mmCIF file of C-alpha atoms in Angstrom:
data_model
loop_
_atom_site.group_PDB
_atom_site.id
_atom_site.type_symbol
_atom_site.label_atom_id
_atom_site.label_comp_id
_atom_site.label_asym_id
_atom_site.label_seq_id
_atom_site.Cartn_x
_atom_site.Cartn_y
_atom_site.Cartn_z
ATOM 1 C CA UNK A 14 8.216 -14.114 -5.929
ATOM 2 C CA UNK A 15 5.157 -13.261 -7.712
ATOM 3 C CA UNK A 16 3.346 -10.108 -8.730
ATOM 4 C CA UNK A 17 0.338 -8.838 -9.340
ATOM 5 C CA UNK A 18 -0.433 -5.480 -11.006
ATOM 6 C CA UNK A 19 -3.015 -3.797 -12.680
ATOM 7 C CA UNK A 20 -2.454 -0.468 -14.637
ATOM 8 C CA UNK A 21 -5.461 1.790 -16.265
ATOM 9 C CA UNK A 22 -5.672 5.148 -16.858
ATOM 10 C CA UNK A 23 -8.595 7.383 -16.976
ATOM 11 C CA UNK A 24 -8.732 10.975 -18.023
ATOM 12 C CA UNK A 25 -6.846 12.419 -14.943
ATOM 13 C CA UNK A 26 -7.176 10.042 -12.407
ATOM 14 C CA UNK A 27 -4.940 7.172 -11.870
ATOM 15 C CA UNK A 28 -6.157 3.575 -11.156
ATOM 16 C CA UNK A 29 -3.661 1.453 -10.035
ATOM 17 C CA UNK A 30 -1.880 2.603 -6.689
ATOM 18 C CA UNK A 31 -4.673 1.772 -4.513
ATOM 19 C CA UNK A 32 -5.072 -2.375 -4.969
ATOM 20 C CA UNK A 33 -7.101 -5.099 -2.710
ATOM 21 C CA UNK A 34 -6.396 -8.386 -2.359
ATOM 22 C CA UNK A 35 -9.018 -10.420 -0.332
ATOM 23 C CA UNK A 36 -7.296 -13.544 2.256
ATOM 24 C CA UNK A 37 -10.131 -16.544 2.829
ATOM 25 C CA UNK A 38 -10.302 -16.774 6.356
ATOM 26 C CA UNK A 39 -12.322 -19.167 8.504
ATOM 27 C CA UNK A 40 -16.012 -19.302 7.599
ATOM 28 C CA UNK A 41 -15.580 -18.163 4.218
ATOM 29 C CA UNK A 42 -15.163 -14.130 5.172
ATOM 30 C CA UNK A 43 -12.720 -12.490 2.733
ATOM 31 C CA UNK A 44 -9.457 -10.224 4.557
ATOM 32 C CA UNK A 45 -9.601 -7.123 2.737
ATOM 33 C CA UNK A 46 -6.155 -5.697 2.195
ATOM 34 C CA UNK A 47 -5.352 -2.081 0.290
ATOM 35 C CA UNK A 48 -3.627 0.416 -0.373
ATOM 36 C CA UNK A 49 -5.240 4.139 -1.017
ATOM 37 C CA UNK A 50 -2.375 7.312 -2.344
ATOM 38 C CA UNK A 51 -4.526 9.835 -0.475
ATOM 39 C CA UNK A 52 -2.621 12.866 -2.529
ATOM 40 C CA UNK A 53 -1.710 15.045 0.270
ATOM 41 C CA UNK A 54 -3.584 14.243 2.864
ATOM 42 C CA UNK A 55 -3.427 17.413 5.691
ATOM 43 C CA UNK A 56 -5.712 19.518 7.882
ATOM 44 C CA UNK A 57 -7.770 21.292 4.892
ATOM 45 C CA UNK A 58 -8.946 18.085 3.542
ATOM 46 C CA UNK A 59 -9.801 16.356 6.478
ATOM 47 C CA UNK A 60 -11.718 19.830 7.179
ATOM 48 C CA UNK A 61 -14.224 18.915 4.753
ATOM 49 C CA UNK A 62 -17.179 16.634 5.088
ATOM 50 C CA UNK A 63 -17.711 15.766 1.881
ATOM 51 C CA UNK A 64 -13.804 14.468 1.194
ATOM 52 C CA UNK A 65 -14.206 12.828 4.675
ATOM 53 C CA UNK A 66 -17.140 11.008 4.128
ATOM 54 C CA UNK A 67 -15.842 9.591 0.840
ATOM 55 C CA UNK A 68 -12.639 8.264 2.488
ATOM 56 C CA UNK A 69 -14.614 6.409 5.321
ATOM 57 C CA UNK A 70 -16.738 4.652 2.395
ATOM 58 C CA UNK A 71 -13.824 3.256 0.664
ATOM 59 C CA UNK A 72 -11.256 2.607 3.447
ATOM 60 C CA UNK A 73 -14.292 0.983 5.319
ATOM 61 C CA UNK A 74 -14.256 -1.679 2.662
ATOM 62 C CA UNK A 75 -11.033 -2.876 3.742
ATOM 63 C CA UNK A 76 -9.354 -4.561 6.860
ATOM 64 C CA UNK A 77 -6.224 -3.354 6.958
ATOM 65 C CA UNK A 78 -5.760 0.251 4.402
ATOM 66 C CA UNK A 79 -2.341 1.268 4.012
ATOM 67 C CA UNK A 80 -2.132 4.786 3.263
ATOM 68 C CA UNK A 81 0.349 6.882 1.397
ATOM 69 C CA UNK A 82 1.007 10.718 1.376
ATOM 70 C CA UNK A 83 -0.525 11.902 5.107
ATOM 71 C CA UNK A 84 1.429 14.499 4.875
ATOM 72 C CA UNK A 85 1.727 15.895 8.460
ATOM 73 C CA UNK A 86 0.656 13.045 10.727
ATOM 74 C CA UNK A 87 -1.869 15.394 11.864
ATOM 75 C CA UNK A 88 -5.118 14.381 9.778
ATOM 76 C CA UNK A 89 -5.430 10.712 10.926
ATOM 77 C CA UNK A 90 -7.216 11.280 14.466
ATOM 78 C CA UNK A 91 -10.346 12.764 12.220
ATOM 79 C CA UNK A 92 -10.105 10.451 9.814
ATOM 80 C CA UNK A 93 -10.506 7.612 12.881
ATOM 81 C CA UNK A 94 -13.095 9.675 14.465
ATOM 82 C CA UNK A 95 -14.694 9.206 11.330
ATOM 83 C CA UNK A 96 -14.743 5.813 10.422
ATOM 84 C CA UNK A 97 -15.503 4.866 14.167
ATOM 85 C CA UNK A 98 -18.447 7.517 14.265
ATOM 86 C CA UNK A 99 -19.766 6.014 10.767
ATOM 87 C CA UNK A 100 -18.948 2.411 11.396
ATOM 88 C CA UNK A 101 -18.984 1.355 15.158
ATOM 89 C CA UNK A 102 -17.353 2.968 17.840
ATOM 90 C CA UNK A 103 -13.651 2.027 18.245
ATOM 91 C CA UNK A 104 -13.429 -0.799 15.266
ATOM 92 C CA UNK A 105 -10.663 1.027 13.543
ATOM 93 C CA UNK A 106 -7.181 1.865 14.683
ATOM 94 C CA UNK A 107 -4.025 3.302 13.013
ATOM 95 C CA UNK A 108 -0.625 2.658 13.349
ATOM 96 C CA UNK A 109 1.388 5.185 11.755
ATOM 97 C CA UNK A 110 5.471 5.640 10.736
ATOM 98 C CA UNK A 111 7.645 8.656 11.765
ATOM 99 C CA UNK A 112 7.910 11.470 9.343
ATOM 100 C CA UNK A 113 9.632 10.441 5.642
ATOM 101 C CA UNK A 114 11.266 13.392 4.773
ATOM 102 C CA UNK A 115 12.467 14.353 1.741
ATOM 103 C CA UNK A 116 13.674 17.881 1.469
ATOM 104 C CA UNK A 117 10.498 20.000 2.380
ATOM 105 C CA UNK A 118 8.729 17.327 1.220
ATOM 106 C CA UNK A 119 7.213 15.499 4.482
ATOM 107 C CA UNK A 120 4.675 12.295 4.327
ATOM 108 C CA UNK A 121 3.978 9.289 6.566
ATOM 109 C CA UNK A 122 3.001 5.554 6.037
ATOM 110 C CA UNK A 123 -0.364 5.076 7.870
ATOM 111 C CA UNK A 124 -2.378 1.602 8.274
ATOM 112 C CA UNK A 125 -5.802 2.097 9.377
ATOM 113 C CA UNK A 126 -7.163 -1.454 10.397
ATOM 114 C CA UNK A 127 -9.780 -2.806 12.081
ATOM 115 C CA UNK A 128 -8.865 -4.339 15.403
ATOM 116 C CA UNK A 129 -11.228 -6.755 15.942
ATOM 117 C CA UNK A 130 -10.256 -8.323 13.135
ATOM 118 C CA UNK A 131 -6.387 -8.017 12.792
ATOM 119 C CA UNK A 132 -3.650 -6.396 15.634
ATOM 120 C CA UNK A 133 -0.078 -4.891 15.022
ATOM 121 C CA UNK A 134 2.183 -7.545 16.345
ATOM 122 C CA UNK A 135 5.579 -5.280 15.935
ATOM 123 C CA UNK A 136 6.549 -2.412 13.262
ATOM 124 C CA UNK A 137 10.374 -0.923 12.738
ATOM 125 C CA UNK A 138 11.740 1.810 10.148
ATOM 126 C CA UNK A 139 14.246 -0.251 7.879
ATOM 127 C CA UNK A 140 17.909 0.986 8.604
ATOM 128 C CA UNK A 141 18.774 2.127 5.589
ATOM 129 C CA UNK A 142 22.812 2.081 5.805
ATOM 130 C CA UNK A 143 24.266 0.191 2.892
ATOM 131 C CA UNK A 144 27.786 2.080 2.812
ATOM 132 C CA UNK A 145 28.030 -0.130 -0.560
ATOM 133 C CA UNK A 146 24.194 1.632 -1.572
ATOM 134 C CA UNK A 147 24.089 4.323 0.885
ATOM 135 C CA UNK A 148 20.595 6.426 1.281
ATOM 136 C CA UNK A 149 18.913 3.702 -1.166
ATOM 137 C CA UNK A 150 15.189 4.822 0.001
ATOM 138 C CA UNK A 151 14.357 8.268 -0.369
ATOM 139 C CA UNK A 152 11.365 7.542 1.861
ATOM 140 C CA UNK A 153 12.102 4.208 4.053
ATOM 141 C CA UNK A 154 10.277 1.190 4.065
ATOM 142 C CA UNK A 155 8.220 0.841 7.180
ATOM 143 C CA UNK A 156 7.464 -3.018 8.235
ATOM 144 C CA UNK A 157 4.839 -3.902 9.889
ATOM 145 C CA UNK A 158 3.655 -7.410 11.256
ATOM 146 C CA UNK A 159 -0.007 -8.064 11.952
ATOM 147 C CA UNK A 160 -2.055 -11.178 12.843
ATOM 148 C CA UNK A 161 -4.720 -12.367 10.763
ATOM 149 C CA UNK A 162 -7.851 -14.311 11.558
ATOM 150 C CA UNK A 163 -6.483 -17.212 9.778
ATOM 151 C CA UNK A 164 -5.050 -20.902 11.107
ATOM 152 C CA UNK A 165 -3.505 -20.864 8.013
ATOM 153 C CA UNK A 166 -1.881 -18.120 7.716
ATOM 154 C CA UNK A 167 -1.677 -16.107 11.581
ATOM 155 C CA UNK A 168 0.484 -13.205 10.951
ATOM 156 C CA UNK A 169 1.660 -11.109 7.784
ATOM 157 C CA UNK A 170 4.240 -8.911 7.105
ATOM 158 C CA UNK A 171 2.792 -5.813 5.257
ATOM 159 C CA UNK A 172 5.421 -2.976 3.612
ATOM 160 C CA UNK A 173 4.226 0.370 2.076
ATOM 161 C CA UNK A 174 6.150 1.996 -0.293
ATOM 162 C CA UNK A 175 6.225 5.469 -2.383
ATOM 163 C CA UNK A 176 9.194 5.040 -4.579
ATOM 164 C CA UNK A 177 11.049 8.159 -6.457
ATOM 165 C CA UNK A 178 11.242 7.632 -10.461
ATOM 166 C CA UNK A 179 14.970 8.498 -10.574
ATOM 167 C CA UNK A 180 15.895 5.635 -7.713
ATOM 168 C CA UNK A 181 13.166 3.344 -8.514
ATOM 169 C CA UNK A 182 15.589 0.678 -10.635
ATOM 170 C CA UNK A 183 18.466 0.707 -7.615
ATOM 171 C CA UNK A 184 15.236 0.475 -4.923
ATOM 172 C CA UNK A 185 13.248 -2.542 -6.548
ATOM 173 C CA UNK A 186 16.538 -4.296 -6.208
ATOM 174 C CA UNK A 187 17.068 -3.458 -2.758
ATOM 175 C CA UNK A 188 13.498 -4.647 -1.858
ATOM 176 C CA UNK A 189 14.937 -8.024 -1.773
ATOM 177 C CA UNK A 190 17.799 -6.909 1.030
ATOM 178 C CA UNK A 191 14.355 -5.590 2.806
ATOM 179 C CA UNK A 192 13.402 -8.834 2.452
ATOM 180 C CA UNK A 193 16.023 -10.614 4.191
ATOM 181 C CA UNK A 194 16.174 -7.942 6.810
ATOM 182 C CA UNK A 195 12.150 -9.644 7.611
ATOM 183 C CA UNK A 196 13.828 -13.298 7.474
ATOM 184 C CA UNK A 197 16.103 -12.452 9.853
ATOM 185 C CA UNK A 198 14.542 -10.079 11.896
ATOM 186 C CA UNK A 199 11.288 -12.193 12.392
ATOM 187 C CA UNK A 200 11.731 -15.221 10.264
ATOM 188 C CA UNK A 201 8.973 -14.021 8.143
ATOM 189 C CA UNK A 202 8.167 -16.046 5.171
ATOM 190 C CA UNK A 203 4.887 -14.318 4.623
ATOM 191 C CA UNK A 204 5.401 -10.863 2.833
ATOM 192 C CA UNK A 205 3.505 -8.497 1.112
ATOM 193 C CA UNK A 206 5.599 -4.887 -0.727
ATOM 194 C CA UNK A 207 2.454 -2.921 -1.746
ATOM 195 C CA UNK A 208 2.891 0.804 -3.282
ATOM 196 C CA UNK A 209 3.448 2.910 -5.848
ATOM 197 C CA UNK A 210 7.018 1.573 -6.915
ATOM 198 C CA UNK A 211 7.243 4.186 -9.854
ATOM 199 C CA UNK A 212 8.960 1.454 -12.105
ATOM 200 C CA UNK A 213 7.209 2.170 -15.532
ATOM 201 C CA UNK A 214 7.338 4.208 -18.525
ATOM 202 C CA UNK A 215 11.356 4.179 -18.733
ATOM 203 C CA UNK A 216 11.741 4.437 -14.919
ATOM 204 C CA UNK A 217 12.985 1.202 -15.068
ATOM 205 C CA UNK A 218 14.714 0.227 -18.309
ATOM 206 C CA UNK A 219 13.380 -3.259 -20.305
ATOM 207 C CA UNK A 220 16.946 -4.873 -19.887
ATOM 208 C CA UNK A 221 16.771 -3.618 -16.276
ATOM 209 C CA UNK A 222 14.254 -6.377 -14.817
ATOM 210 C CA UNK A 223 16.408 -8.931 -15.868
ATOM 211 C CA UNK A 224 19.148 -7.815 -13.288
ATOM 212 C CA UNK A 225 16.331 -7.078 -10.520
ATOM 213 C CA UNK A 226 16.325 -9.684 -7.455
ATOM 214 C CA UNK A 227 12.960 -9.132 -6.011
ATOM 215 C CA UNK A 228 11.534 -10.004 -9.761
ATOM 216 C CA UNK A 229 10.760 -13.896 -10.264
ATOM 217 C CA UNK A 230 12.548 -15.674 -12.865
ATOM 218 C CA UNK A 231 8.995 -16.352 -14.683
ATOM 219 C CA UNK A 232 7.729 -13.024 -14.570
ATOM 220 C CA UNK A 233 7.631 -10.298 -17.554
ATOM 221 C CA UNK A 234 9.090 -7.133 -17.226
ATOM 222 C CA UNK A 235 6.195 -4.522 -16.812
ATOM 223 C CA UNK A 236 4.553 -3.322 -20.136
ATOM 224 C CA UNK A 237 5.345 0.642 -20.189
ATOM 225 C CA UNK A 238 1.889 1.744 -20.276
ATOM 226 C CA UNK A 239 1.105 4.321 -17.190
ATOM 227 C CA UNK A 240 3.481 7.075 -15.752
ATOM 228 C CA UNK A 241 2.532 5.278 -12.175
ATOM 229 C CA UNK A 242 3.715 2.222 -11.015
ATOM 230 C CA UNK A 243 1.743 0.532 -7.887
ATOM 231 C CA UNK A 244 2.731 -2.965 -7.789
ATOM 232 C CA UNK A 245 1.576 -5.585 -4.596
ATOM 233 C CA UNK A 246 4.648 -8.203 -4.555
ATOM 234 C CA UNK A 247 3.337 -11.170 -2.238
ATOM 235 C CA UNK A 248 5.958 -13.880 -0.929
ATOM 236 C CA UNK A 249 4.846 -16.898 0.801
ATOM 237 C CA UNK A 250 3.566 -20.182 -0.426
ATOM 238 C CA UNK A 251 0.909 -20.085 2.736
ATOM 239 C CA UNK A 252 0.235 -16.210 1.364
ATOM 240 C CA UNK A 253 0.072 -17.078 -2.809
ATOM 241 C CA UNK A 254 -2.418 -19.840 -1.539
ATOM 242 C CA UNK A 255 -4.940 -17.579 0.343
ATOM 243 C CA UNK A 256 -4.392 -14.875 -2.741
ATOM 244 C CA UNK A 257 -7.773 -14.717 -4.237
ATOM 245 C CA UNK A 258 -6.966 -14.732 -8.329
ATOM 246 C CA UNK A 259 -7.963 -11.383 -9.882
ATOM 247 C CA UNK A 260 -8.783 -10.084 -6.819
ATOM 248 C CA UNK A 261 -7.381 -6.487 -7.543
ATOM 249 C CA UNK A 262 -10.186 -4.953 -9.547
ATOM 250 C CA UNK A 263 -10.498 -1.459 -10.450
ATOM 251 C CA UNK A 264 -13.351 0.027 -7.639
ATOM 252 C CA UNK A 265 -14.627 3.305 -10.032
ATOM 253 C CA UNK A 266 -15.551 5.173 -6.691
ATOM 254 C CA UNK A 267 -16.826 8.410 -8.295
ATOM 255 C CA UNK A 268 -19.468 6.288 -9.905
ATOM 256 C CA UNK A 269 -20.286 4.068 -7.450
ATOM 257 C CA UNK A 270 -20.567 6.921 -4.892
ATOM 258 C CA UNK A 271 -22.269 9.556 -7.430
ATOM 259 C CA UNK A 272 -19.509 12.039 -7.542
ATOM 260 C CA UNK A 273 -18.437 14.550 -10.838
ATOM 261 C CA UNK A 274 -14.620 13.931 -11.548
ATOM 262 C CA UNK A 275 -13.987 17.084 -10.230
ATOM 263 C CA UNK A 276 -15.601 15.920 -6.830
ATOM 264 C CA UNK A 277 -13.576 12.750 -6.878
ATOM 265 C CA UNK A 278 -10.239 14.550 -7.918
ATOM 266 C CA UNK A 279 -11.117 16.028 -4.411
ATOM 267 C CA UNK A 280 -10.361 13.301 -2.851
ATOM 268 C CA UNK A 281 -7.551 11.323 -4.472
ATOM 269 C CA UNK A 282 -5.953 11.666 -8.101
ATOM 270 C CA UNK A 283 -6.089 7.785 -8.135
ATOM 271 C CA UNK A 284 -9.225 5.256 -7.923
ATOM 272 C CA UNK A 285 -8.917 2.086 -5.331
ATOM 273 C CA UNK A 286 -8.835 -1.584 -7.261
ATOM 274 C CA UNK A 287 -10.171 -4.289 -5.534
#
């Protein structure tokens, strides 16, 4: 297992959740892969141009974007429209999960990718029935299997999660039961856990990791630093191979795109890395 994190924090807007990793494919063009916590993402905000056409600028920079927080399942269509009216007609698509509910709390996992480049080969909730662990996931992983342009490396197994603080020690050790759920399921090798696993700042204690399965033997436990957690775990010796180093790089988006913080907080309360 091996992961790769990067954790910043600028005044209120949070760096880390969305992360991009970049696959070499044939002839040298990168595969863009991220993940974007769109902070509520509904009706009113897809209502509004501006917010709209800052989404399609960054999500258009990546292959496959796996979204967190759509909160009603009701704001992708314009988002789509959007990207396919900016970009070309019909290069994105979206696959999205049924409702996570939590309480009155409601989200969805939502990949937006562009199909000309990549296709869902299959997608399944996780059962989530331990009766030793039972309700482990507060929000359940959705997997997801899509084919890359790659001889290398044809299909990947992709998993979004948005982890609860208070569970996020029992469900970073469960990740690895999600993981032979894949093995068995579809004998995948090739996996990617990308989210915001909330397993910082006491969330998940120092003396903690050591007990964690998912967590390689040669990798340090987390330095405390951010109240926010996003973490891409990669498995796969054909996967860590096509793993650009340092490809997850902080994208500042309000300055890159011109926008006030308060413009930008707008939009997300956390900045894509690439």
């Amino acid at each position: 297992m091996h992961t790769i994190d990067d954790t910043h924090k600028h005044t209120q807007m949070y760096l880390p959740i969305p992360l991009l990793l970049l696959l070499l494919c044939p002839g040298g063009t990168p595969f863009r892969i991220c993940t974007f916590h769109l902070q509520r993402f509904a009706g009113p905000k897809a209502a509004k141009p501006p917010i709209m056409a800052t989404l399609v600028k960054i999500i258009s920079r990546c292959d496959i974007a796996v979204l967190q927080e759509d909160a009603k399942g009701q704001a992708v269509p314009a988002l789509l429209h959007a990207l396919n009216g900016t970009v070309s007609p019909e290069s994105y698509s979206a696959l999205s999960s049924p409702p996570l509910d939590i309480g009155r709390y409601r989200e969805h996992y939502v990949f937006v990718y562009q199909s000309s480049r990549t296709q869902v080969l299959d997608a399944y909730m996780y059962p989530d029935e331990s009766p030793a662990r039972p309700d482990t996931f507060s929000r359940d992983p959705f997997l997801a299997r899509f084919s890359l342009p790659s001889k290398a490396l044809p299909a990947l197994v992709l998993v979004p999660l948005h982890m609860v603080p208070t569970k996020a020690e029992l469900v970073v050790d469960t990740l690895y039961d999600v993981f032979l759920e894949l093995q068995a399921q579809w004998g995948a090798q090739d996996v990617m856990f990308l989210g915001d696993f909330n397993a910082d700042c006491g969330y998940v204690a120092k003396k903690g990791w050591g007990q964690i399965r998912l967590r390689g033997a040669r990798a340090p436990a987390p330095a405390p630093v951010t109240p926010f957690s996003p973490r891409i775990v990669v498995h796969g010796e054909r996967l860590l191979g096509l793993v650009v180093p340092g490809s997850a790089q902080p994208f500042d988006f309000p300055t890159a795109l011109g926008l006030t913080e308060a413009e930008a907080l707008e939009v997300s309360d956390h900045y894509p890395v690439e």
